[in-house]
Coordinates of C-alpha atoms in Angstrom, one line a residue:
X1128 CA -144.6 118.4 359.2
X1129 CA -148.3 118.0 359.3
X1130 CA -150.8 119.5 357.4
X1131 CA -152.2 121.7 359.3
X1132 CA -148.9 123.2 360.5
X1133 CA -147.3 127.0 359.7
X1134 CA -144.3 127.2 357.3
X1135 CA -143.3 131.3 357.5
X1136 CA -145.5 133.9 357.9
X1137 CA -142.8 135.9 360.0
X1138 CA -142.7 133.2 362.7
X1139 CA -144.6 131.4 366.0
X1140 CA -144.0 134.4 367.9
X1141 CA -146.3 136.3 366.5
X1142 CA -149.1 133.4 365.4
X1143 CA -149.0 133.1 369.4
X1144 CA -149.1 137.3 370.1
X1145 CA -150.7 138.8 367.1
X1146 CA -149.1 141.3 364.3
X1147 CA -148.7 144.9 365.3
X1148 CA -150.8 147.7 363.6
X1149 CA -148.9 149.4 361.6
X1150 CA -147.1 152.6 362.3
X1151 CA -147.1 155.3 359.6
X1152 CA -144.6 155.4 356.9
X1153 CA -142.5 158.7 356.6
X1154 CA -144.2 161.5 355.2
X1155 CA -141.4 163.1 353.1
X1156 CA -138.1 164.9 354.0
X1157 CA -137.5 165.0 357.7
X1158 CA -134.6 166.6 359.9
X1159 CA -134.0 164.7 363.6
X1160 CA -130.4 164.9 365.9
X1161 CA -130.5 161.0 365.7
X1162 CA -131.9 158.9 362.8
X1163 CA -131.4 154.9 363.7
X1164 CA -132.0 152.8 360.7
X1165 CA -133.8 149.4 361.4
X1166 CA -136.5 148.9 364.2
X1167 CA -134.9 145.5 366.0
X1168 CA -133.6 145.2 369.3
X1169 CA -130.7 147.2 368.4
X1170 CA -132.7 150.0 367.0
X1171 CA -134.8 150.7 369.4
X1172 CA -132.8 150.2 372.8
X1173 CA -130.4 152.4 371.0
X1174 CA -133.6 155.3 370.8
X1175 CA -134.5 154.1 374.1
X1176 CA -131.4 155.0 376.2
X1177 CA -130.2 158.0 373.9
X1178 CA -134.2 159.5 374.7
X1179 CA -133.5 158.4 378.5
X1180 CA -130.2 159.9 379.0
X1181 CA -131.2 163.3 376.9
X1182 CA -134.9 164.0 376.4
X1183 CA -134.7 167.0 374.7
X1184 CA -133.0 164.9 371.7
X1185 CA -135.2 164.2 368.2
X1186 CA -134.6 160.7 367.5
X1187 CA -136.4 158.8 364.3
X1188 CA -136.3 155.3 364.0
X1189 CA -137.1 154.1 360.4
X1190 CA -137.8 150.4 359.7
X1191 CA -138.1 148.6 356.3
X1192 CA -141.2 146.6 357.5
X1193 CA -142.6 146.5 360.9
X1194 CA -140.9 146.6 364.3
X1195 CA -139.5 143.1 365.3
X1196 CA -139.7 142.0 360.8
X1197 CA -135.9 141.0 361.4
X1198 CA -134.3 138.6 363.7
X1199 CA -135.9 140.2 366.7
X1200 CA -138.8 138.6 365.9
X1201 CA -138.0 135.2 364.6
X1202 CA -135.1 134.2 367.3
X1203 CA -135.1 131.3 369.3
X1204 CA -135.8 133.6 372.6
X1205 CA -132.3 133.3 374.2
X1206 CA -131.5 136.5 376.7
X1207 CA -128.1 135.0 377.1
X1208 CA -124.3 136.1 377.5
X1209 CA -122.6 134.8 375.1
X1210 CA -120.7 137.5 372.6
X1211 CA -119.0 136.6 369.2
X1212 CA -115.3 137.4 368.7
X1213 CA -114.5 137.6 372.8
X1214 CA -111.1 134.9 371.8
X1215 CA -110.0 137.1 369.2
X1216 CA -110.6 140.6 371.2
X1217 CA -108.3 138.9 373.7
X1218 CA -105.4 137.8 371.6
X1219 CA -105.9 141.7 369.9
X1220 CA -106.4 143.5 373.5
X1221 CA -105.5 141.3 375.9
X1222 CA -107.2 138.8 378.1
X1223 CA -108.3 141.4 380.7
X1224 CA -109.6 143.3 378.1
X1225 CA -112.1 140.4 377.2
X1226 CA -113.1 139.8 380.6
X1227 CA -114.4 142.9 381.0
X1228 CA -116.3 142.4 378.0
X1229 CA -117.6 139.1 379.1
X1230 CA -118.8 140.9 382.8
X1231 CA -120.0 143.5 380.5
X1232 CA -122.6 140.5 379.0
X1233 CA -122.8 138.9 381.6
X1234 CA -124.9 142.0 383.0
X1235 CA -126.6 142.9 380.4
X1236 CA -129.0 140.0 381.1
X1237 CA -129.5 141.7 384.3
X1238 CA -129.7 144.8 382.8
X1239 CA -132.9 144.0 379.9
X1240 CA -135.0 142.1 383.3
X1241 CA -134.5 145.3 385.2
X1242 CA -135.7 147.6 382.3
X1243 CA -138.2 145.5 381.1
X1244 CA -139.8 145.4 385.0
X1245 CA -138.9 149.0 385.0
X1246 CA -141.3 149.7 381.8
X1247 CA -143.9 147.1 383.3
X1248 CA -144.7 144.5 380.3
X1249 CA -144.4 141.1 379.5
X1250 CA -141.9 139.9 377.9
X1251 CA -142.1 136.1 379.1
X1252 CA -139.2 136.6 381.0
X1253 CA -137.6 133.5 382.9
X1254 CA -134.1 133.6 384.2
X1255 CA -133.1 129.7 384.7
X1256 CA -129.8 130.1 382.8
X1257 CA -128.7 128.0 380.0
X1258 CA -128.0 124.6 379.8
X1259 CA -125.4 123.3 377.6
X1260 CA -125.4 119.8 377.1
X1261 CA -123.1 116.8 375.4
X1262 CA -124.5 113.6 373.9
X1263 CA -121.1 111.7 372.3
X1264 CA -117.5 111.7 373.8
X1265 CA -116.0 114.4 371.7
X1266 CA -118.9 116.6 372.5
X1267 CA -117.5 115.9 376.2
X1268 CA -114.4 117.1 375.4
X1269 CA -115.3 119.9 374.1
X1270 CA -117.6 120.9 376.7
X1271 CA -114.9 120.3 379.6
X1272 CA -112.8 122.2 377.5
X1273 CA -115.5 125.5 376.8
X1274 CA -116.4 125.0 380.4
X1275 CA -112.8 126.0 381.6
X1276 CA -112.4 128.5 379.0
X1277 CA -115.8 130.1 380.6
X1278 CA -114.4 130.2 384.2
X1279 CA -110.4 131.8 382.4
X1280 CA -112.9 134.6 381.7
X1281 CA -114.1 135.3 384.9
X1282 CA -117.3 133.2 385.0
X1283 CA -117.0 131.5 388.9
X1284 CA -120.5 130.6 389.5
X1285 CA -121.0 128.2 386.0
X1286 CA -121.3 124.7 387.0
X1287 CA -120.1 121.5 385.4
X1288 CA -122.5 118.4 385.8
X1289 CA -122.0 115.0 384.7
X1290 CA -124.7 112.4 383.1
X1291 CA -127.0 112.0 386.2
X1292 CA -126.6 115.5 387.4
X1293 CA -128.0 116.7 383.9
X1294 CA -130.7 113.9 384.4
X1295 CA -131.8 115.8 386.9
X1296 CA -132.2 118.8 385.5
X1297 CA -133.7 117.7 382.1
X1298 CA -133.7 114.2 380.3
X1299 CA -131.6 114.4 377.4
X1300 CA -131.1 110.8 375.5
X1301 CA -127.7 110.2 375.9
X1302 CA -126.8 113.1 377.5
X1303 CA -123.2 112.2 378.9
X1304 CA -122.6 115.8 381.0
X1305 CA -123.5 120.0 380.4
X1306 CA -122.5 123.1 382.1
X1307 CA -124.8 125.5 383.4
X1308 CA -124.3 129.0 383.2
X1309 CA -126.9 131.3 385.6
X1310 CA -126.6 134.4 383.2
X1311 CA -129.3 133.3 380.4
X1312 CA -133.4 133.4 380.4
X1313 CA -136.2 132.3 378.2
X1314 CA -137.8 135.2 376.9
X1315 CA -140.9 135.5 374.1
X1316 CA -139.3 137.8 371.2
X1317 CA -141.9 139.4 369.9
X1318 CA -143.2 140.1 373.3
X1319 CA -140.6 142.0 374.1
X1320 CA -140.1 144.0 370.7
X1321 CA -143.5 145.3 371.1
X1322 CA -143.1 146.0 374.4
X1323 CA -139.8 148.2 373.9
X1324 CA -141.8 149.6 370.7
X1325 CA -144.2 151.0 372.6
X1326 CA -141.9 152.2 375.5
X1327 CA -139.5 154.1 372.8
X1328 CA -142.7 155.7 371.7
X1329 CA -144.0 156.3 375.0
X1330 CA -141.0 158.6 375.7
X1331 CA -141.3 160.7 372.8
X1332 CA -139.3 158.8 369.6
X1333 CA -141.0 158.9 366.2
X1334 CA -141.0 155.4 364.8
X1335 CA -142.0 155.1 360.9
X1336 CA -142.3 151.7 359.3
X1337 CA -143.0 150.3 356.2
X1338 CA -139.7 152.9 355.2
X1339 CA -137.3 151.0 353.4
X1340 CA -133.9 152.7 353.9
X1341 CA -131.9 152.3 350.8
X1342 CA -128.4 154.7 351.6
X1343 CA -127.0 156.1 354.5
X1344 CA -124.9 159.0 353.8
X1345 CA -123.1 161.1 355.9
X1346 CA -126.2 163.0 358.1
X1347 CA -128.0 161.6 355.4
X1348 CA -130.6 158.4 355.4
X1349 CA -132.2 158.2 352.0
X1350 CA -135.8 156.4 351.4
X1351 CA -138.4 156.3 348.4
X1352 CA -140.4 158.6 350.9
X1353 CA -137.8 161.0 351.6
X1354 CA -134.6 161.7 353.3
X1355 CA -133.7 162.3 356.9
X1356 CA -131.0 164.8 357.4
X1357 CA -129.3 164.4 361.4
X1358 CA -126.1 164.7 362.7
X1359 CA -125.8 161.2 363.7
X1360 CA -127.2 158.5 361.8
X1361 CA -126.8 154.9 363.4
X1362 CA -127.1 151.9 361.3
X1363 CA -128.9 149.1 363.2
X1364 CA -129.7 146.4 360.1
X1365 CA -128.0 143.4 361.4
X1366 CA -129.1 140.6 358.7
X1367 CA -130.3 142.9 356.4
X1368 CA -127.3 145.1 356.1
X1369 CA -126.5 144.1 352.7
X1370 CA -129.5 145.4 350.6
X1371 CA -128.2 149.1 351.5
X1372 CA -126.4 150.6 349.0
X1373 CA -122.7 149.8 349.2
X1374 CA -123.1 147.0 351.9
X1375 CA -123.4 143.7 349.7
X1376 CA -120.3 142.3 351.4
X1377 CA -120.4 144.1 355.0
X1378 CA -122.0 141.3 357.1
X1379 CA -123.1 137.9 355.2
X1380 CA -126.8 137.3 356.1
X1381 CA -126.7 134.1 357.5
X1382 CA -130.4 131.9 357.6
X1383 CA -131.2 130.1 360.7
X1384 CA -134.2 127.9 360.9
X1385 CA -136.9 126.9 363.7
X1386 CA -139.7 124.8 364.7
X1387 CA -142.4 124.7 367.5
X1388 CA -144.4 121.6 368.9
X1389 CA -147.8 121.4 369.5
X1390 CA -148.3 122.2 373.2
X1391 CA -147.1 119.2 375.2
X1392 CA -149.5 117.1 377.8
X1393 CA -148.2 116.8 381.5
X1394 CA -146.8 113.2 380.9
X1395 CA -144.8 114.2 378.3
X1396 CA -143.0 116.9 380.2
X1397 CA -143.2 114.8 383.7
X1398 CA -140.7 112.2 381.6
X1399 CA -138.6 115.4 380.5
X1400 CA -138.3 117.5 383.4
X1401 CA -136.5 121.0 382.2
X1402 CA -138.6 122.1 385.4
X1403 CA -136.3 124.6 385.8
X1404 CA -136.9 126.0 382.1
X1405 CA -133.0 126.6 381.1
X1406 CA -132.7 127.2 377.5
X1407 CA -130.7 124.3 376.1
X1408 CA -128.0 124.2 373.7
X1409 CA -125.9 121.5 372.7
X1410 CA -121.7 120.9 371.7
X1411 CA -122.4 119.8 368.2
X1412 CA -120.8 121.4 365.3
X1413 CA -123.9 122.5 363.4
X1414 CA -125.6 123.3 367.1
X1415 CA -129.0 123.3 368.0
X1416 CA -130.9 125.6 370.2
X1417 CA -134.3 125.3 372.1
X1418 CA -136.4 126.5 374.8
X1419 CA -139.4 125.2 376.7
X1420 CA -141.8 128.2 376.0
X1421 CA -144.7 130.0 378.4
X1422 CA -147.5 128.0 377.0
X1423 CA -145.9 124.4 377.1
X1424 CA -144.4 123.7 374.0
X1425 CA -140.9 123.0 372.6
X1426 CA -139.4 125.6 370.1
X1427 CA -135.7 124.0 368.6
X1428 CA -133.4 126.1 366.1
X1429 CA -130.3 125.2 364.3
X1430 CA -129.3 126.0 360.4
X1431 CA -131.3 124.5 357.9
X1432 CA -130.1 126.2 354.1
X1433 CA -126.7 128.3 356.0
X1434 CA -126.9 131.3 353.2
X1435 CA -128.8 132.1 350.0
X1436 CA -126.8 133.3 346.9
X1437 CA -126.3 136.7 346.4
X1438 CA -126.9 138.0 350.0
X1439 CA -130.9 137.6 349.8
X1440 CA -133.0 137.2 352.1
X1441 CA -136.5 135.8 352.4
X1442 CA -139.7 137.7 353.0
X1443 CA -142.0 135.7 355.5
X1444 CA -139.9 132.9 356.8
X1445 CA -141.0 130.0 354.7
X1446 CA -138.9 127.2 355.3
X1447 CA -137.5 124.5 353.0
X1448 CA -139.1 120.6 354.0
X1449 CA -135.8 119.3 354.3
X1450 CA -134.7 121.7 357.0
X1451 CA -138.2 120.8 359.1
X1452 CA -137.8 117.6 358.9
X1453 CA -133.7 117.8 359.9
X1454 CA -135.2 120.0 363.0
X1455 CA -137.8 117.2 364.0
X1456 CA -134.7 114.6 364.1
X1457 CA -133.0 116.4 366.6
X1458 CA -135.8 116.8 368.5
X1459 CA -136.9 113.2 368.5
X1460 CA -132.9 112.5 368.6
X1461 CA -133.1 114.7 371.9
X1462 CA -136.3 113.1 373.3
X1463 CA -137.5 110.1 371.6
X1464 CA -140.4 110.5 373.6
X1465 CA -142.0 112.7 371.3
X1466 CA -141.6 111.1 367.8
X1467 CA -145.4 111.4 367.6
X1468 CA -145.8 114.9 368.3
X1469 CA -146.8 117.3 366.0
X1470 CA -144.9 120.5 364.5
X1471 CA -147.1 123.6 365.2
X1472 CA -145.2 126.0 363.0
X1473 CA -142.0 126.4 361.1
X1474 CA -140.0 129.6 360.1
X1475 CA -136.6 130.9 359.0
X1476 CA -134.5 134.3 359.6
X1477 CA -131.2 135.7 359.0
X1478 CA -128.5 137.1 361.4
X1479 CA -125.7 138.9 360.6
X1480 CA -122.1 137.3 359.8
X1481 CA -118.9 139.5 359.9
X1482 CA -116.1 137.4 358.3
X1483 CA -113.7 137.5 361.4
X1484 CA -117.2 136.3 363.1
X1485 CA -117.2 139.2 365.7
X1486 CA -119.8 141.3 366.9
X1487 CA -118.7 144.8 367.1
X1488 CA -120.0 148.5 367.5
X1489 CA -118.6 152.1 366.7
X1490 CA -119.5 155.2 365.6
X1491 CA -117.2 157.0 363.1
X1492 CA -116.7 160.6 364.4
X1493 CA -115.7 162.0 361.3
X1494 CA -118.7 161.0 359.3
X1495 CA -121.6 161.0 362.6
X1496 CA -122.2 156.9 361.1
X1497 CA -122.2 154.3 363.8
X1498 CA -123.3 150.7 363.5
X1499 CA -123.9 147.8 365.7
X1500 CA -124.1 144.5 365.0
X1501 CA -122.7 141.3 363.4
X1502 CA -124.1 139.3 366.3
X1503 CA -123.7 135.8 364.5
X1504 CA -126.8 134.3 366.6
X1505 CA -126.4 135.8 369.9
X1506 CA -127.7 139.3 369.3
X1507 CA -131.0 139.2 372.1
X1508 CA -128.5 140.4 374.9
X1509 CA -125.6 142.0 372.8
X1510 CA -128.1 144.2 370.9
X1511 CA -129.0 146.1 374.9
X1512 CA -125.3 146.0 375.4
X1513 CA -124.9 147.7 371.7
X1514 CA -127.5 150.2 372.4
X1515 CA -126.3 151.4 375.2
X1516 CA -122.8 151.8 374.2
X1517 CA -124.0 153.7 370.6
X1518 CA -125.7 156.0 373.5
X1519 CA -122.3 156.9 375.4
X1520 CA -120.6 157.2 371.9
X1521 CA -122.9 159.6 370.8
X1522 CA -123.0 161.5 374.1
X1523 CA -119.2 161.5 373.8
X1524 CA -118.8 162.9 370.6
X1525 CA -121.6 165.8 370.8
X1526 CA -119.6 166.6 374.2
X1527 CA -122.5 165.5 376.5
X1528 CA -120.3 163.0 378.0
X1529 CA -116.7 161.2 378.1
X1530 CA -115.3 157.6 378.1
X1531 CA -117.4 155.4 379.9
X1532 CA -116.8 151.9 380.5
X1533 CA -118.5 151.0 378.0
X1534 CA -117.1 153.1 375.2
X1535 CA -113.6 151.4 376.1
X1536 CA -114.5 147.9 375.6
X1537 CA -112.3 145.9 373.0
X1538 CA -115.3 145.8 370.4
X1539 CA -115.7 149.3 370.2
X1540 CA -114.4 150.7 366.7
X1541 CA -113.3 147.0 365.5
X1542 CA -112.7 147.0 361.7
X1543 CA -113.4 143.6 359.7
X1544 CA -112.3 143.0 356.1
X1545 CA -115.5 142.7 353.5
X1546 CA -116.7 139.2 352.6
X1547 CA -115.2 137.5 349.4
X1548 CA -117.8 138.4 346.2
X1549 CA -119.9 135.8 344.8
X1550 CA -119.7 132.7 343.9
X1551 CA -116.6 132.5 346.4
X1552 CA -118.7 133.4 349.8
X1553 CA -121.6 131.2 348.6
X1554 CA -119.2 128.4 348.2
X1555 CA -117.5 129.0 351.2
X1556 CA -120.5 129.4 353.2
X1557 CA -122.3 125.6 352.1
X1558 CA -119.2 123.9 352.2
X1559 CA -118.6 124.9 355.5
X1560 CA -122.0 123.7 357.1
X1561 CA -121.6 120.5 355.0
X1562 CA -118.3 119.8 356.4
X1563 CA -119.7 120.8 360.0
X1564 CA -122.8 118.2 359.4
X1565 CA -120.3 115.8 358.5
X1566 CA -118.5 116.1 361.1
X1567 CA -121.2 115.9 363.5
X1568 CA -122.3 112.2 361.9
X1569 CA -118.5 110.9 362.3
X1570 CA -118.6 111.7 365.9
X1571 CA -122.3 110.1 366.3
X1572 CA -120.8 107.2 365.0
X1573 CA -116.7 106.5 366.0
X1574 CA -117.4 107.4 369.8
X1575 CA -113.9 108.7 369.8
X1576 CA -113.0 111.8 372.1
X1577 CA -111.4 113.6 369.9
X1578 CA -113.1 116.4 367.7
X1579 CA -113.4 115.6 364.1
X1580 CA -111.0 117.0 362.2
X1581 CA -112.8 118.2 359.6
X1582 CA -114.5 120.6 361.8
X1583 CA -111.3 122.3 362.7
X1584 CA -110.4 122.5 359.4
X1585 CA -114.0 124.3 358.2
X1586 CA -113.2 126.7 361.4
X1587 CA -109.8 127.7 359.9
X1588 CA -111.2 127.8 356.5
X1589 CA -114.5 130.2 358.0
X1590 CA -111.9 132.6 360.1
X1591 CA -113.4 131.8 363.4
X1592 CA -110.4 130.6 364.5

């Protein structure tokens, strides 16, 4: 990492589109009919389709920091349809019951480029789909294998392509196949969190930052500022559930790490293609991530330091050197082309981990507390899908609606067992990325088609199998 290059400060999203001024903080005890705690993507899709479907209600969102401080504004910019837990909702409810949920995704990318085009602001919005791509013969395997397990779930338009088919589409080294789905697009993060900030306002939704929300009680959400009393309060933290009171082993706040290039010349990306701008994964254990963003550069995610003791997280995104420099290697591994190219910036986040490793929503009717969240990495899409399913439970519980279709998706009121206390889930956590990298390097190396067994053994050990 040169010099001259960024390490934190939030992330590259918003050294390329500016910090947001910031809103007021709460002014002292407050009553609202919804208070949602956090002021990500959840948080405010959830405000903005509760305000869209009933206007008359008072709805308060309260954020720690700033709108887009979380994971919204540090992801790797996939709108994408992939859902944690959809194997284990369908050996709980069936596999029709997981299809549905998987059409359910599968439209919510649909669903954020229509609103966003409905509310008219950028959000650097491309739908080419996403490209998942395999470099050794076990990765092979494993993508043949995911690739039918897409299509059992109702998927018929992904494609399978083989090593010169992918070629064409973007020049991976070694790249032996990938599968395409259509139902993913590039999009700028922090783009869009502004955007939907300013729409939520726009209709009428009082939005206080810099309020740190320390408990949520029943109609209750305490701060140093004050309390807001409401009938429903909806908890929207995602990674940063476990500094509220009570919480510590809820979801496990799990720290992914990203880079971003310098801006690429027209040589280099005339000898990589990705013409069609698909954002690219790979079938590696310890995965990696990446899009080609709307300014010509290439921004590449994967875990660098998997979990910091004690459920912390960081404040601006400062990443550890060892963790840049692992990013730059698959980045060079992916195209060698650019071993001389600089990194621009560098940051971290967390997302939020339940320990079965599925996202879920719900909203307790007894108490008026809902939550939404444990997206383990794929929360850009499943954070719209959320909202607007904390919107038809709330509707259906003050008796301004009944069941949707959303409301009777498998995830919907999904309980999860708390994570082991410390130093067990620290443990567990490292020594299951170790055991992933590891496993990664065998395959590099023994060119066999079989996955390593380690890996299955760190899956059985992590419950996400």
């Amino acid at each position: 990492m040169s010099s001259t290059a960024v390490n934190g400060g939030i992330s590259f999203w918003y050294a390329d589109d500016g910090f947001p001024e910031a809103r007021e903080p709460l002014g002292g005890d407050a009553s609202a009919d919804v208070v949602i705690v956090g002021g990500g993507y959840t948080g405010l899709w959830t405000a903005y389709y509760l305000k869209k479907a009933v206007p008359f209600l008072r709805i308060t969102v309260l954020e720690q920091k700033f709108c887009g401080y979380g994971a919204s504004g540090r992801n790797g910019g996939w709108l994408y349809n992939g859902i944690a837990g959809r194997d284990r909702y369908a050996k709980v409810h069936g596999h029709e019951a997981a299809v549905r949920l998987q059409k359910a995704m599968n439209d919510t990318v649909d669903e954020v480029v229509r609103a966003v085009g409905e509310e008219g602001f950028d959000a650097g919005l491309h739908k080419g789909g996403v490209l998942e791509v395999a470099r050794t013969p076990a990765q092979l395997a494993r993508l043949r294998a995911f690739h039918e397990h897409e299509l059992a779930y109702g998927e018929k338009d992904r494609e399978l392509y083989g090593a010169r088919e992918t070629a064409e589409r973007i020049r991976v080294a070694d790249a032996v196949g990938s599968s395409w789905t259509p139902h993913g697009a590039r999009v700028h993060p922090v783009k869009l969190v502004k955007g939907l900030a300013a729409a939520v306002e726009a209709l009428g939704v009082t939005v206080h930052e810099q309020t740190p929300v320390t408990e949520i009680r029943p109609k209750h959400a305490v701060t140093p500022y004050g309390t807001v009393r409401a009938p429903y309060v909806l908890r929207c933290t995602e990674g940063f559930t476990a500094a509220l009171k009570g919480q510590k082993r809820t979801w496990l706040p799990m720290n992914s790490s990203m880079i971003a290039t310098e801006p690429l010349t027209e040589a280099q990306w005339a000898a990589i293609g990705w013409e069609g701008r698909q954002t690219l994964g790979d079938m590696a254990h310890a995965y990696m991530y990446a899009q080609r963003t709307a300014d010509g550069r290439i921004a590449l995610g994967g875990r660098g330091v998997p979990y910091r003791f004690g459920s912390r997280t960081d404040n601006d995104g400062r990443t550890q050197a060892a963790t840049v420099e692992a990013l730059r290697e698959i980045l060079v591994g992916f195209f060698p082309m650019l071993a001389g190219t600089g990194i621009a910036h560098a940051w971290s986040g967390v997302l939020g981990v339940p320990r079965d490793w599925c996202a879920s929503v719900t909203l307790d009717r007894s108490t008026g507390i809902g939550w939404a969240g444990g997206y383990v990495g794929s929360g850009v899409a499943t954070a719209n899908l959320a909202a607007r399913t904390l919107r038809d439970l709330v509707q259906q519980d003050s008796g301004q609606g009944g069941r949707t279709e959303l409301t009777e998706l498998p995830w919907v009121g999904h309980k999860v067992r708390k994570w082991e206390p410390e130093p067990l889930r620290w443990l567990g956590v490292q020594g299951m990325y170790a055991t992933y990298r590891t496993a990664d390097r065998r395959e590099l190396t023994s060119h066999r088609a079989e996955s390593s067994r380690l890996a299955r053994w760190a899956d059985r050990v992590a419950g996400r199998h």
